[in-house]
XYZ file of N, CA and C in Angstrom:
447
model
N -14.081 -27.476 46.940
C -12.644 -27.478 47.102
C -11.996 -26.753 45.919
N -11.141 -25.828 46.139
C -10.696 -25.326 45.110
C -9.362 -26.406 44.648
N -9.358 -25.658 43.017
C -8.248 -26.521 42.369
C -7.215 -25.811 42.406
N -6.343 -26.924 43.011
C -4.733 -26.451 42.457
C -3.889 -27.754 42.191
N -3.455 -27.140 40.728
C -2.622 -28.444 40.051
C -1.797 -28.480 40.287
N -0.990 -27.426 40.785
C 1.080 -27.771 41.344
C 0.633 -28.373 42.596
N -0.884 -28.752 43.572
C -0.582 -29.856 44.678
C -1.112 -30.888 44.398
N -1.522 -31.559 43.232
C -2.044 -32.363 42.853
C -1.326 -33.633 42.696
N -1.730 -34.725 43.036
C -0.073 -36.201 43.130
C 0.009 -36.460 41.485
N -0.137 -36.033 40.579
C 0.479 -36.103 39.389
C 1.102 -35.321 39.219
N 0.834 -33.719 39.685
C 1.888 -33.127 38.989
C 3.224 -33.130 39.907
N 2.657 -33.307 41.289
C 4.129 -33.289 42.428
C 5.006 -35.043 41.797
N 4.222 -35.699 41.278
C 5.254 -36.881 41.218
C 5.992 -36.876 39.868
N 5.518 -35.736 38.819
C 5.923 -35.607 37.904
C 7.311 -34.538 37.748
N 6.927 -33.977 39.253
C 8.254 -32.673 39.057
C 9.575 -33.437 40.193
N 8.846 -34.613 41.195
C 9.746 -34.933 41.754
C 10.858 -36.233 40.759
N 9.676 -36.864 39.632
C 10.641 -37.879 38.619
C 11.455 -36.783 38.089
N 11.140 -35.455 37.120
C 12.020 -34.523 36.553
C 13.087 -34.105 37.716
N 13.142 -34.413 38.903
C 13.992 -33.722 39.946
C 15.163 -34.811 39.675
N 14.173 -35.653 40.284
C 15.486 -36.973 40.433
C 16.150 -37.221 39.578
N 15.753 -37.306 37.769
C 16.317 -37.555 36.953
C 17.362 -36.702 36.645
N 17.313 -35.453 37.180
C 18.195 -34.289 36.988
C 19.575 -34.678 37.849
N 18.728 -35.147 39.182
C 20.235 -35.377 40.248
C 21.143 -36.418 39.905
N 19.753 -37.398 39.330
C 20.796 -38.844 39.034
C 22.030 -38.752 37.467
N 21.009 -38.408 36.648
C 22.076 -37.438 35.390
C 23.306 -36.761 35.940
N 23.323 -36.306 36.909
C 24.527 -35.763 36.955
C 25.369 -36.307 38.048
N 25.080 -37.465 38.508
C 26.076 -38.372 39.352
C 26.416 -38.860 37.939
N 25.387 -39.766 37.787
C 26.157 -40.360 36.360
C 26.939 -40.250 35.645
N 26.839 -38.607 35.636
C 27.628 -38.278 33.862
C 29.042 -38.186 34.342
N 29.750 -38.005 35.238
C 31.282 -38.237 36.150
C 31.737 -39.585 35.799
N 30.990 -40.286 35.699
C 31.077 -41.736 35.732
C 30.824 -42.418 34.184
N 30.991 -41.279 33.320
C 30.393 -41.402 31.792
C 29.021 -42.825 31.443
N 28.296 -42.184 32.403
C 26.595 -43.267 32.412
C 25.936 -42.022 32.128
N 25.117 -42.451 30.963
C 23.839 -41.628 31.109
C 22.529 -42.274 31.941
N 21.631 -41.640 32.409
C 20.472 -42.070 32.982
C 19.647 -43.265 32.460
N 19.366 -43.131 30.943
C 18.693 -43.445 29.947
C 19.403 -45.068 30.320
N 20.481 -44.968 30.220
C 21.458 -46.665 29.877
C 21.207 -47.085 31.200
N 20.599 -47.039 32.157
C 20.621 -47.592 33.696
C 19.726 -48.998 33.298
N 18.475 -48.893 32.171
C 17.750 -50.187 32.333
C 18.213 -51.208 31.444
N 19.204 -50.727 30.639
C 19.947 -52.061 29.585
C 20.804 -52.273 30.785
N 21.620 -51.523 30.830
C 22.993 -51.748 32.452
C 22.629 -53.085 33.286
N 21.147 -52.721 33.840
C 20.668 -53.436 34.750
C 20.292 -54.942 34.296
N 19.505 -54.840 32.852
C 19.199 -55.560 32.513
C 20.663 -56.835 31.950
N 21.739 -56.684 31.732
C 22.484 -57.101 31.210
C 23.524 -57.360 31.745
N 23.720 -56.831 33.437
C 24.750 -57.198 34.502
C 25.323 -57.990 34.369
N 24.394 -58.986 34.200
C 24.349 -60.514 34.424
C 25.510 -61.449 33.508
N 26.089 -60.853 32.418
C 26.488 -61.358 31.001
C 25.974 -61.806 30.121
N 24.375 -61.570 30.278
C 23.337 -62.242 29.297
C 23.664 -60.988 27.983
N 22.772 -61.440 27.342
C 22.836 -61.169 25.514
C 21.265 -60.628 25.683
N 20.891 -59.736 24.847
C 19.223 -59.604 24.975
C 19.216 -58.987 23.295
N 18.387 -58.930 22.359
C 17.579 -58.145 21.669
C 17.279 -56.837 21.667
N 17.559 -56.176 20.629
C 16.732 -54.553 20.891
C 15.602 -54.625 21.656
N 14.549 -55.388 20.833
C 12.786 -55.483 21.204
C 13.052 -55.850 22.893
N 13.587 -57.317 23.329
C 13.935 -57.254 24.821
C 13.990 -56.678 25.347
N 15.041 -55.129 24.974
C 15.374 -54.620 25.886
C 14.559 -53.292 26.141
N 13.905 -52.941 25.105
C 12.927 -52.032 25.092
C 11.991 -52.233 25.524
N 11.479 -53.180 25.830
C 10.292 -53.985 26.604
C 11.050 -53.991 28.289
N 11.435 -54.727 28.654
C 12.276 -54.379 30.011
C 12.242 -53.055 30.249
N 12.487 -51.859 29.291
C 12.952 -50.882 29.508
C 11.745 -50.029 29.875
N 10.620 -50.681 28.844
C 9.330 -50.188 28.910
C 9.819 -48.625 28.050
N 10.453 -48.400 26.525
C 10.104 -47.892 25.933
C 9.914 -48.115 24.753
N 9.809 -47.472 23.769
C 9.169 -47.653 22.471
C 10.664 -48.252 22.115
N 10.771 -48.771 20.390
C 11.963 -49.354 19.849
C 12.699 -47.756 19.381
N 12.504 -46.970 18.768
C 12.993 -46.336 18.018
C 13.943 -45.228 19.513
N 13.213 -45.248 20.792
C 13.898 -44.564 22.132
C 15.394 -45.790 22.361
N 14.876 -47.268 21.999
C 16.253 -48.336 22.701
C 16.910 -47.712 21.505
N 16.744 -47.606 19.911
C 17.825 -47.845 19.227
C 18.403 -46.969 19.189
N 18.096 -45.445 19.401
C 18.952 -43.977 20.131
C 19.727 -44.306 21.503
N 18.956 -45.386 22.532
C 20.095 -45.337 23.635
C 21.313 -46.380 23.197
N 20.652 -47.140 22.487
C 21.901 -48.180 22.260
C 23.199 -47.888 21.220
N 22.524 -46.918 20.193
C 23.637 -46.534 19.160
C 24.784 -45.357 20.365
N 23.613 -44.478 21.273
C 24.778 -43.835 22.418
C 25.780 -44.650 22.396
N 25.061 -45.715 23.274
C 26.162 -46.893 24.322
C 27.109 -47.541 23.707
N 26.934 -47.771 22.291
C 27.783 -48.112 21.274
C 28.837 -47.489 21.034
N 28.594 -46.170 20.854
C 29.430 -44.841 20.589
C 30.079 -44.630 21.724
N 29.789 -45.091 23.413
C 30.568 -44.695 24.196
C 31.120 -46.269 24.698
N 31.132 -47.212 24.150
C 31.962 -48.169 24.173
C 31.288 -49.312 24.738
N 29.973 -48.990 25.556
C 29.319 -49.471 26.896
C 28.624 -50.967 26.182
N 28.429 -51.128 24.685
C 27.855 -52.523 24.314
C 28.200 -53.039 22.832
N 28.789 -54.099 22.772
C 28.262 -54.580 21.388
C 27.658 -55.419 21.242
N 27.482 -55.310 19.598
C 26.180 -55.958 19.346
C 27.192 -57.189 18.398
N 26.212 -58.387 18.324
C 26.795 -59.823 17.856
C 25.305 -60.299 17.235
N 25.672 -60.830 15.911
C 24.527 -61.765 14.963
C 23.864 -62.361 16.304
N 22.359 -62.072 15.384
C 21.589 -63.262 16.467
C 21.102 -64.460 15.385
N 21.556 -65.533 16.194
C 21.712 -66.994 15.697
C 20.366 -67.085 15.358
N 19.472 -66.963 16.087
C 17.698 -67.048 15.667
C 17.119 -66.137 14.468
N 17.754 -64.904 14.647
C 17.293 -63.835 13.696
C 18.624 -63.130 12.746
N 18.391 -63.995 11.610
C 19.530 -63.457 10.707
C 19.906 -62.014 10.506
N 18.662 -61.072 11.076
C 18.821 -59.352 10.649
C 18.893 -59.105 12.008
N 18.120 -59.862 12.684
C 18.314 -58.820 14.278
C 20.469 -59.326 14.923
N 20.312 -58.392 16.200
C 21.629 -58.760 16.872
C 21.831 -58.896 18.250
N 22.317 -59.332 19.354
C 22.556 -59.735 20.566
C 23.404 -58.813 20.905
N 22.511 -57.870 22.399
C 23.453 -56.804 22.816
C 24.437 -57.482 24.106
N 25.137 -57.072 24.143
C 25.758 -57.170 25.669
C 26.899 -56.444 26.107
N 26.961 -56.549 26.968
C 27.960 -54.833 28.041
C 29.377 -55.677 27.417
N 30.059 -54.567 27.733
C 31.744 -54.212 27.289
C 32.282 -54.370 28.837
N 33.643 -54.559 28.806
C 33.942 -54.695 29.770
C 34.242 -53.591 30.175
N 34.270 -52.391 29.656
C 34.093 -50.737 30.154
C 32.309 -50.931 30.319
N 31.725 -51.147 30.568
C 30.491 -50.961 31.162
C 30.813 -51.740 32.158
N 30.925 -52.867 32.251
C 30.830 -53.875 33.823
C 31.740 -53.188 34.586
N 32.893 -52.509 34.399
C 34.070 -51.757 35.190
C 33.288 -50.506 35.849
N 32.116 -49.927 35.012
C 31.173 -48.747 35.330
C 30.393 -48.972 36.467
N 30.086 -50.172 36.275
C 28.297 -50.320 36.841
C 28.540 -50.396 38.301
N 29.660 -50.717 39.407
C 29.725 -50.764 40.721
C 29.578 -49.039 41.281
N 30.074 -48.405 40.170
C 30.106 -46.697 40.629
C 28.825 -45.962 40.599
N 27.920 -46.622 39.223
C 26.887 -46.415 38.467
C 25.707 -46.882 40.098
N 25.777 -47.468 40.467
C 25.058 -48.886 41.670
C 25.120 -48.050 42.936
N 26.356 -47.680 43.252
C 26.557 -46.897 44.065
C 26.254 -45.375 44.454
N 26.373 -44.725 43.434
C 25.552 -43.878 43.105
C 24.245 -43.361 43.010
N 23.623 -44.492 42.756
C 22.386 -44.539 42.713
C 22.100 -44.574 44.052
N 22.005 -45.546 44.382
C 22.188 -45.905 46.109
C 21.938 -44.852 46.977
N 23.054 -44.104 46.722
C 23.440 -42.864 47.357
C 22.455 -42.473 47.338
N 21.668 -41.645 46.268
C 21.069 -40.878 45.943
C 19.814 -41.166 46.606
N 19.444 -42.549 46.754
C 18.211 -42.735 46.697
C 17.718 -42.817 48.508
N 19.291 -43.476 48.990
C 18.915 -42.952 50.252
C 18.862 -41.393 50.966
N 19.631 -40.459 50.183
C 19.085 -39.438 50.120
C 17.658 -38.675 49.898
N 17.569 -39.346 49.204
C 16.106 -38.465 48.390
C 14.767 -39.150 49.782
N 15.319 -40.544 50.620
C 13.783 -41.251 51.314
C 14.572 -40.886 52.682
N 15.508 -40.055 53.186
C 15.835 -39.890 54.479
C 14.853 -38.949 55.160
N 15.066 -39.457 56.269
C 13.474 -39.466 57.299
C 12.632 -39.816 57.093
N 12.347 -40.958 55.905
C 11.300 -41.649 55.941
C 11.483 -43.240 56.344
N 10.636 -43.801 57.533
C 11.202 -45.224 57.887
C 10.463 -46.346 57.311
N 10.961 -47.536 57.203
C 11.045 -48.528 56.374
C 9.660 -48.599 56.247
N 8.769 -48.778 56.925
C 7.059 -48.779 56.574
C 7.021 -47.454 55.540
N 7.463 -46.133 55.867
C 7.046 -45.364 54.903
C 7.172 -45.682 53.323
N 8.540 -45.870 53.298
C 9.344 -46.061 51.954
C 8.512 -47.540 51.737
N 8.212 -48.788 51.866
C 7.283 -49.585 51.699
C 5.914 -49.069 50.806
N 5.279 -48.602 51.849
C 4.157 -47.425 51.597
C 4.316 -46.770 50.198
N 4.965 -46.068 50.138
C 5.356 -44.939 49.446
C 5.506 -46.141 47.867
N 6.623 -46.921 47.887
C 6.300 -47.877 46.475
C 5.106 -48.490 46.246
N 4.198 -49.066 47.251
C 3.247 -50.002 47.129
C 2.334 -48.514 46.274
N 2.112 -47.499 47.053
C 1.127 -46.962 46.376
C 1.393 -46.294 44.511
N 3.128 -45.969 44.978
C 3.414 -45.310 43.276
C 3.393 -46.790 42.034
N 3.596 -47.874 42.834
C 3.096 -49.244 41.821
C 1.391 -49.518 41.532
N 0.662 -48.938 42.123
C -0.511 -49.143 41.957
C -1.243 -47.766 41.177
N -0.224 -46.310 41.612
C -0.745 -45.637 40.632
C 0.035 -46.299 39.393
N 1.069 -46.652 38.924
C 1.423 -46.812 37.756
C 0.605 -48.239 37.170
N 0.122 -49.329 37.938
C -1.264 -49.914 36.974
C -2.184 -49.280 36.704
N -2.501 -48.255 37.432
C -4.282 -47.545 37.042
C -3.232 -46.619 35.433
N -2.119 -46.124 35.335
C -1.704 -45.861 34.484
C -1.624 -46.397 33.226
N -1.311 -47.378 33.230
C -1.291 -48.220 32.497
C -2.388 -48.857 31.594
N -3.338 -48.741 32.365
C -4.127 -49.334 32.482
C -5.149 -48.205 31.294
N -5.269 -46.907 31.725
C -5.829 -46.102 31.226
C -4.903 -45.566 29.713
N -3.788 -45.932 29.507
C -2.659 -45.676 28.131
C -3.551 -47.055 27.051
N -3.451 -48.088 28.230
C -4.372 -49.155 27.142
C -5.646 -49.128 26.378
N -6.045 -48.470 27.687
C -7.397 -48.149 27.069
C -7.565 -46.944 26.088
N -6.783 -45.977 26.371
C -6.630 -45.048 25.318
C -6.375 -45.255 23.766
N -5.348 -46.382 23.338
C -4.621 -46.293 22.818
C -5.665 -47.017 21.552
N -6.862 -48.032 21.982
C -7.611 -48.583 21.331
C -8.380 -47.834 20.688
């Protein structure tokens, strides 16, 4: 079988995440959301309080990627931060009420998009289609762990 890497399911799922992230970036940015702030957003709907480390973990990135998105979100009004009662140096993030005023447009948007991006595909597909990109992302995972030792 010959090789070709532009049909290969890493690199097609890698140019279709760079696709999407491109489309969703720019619903967003109308709506002054960056992409990046969608997993604190999400994570913090709620009116809960979370931790840098929390939220970078939720976020599933490194600390030094949350404390660049959060000093953004800071700078664009979207969170402050409050002493944390447990940790005299750390602080408790939580949304502004210009973020909670955001997030129905931010939600919607997304939405949009996403039923865009799976149209003509029916509910078994789109099923399908997560069950398997969740199982490549454990064998992923899985192999970063093992790397990393």
């Amino acid at each position: 079988m010959t090789w070709i890497p532009q049909n290969s399911a890493g690199h097609l799922i890698n140019r279709a995440a760079r696709l999407l992230t491109r489309l969703a970036d720019a619903r967003l940015k109308s709506l002054g959301v960056a992409g990046g702030y969608i997993p604190v957003l999400a994570a913090l709907q709620d009116g809960s309080e979370l931790s840098q480390t929390a939220l970078a973990h939720v976020a599933r990135v490194e600390q030094p990627t949350m404390a660049a998105t959060l000093t953004r979100m800071e700078r664009d009004g979207l969170i402050r931060r409050a002493p944390d009662p447990a940790d005299g140096r750390g602080s408790l993030i939580r949304l502004t009420p210009v973020a909670m005023a955001k997030l129905p447009g931010a939600k919607k948007a997304l939405s949009s998009l996403a039923k865009e991006v799976l149209e003509g595909f029916d509910d078994a597909e789109q099923e399908r289609l997560v069950g398997l990109v969740q199982k490549m992302l454990v064998n992923l995972e899985k192999i970063a762990t093992r790397d990393e030792d």
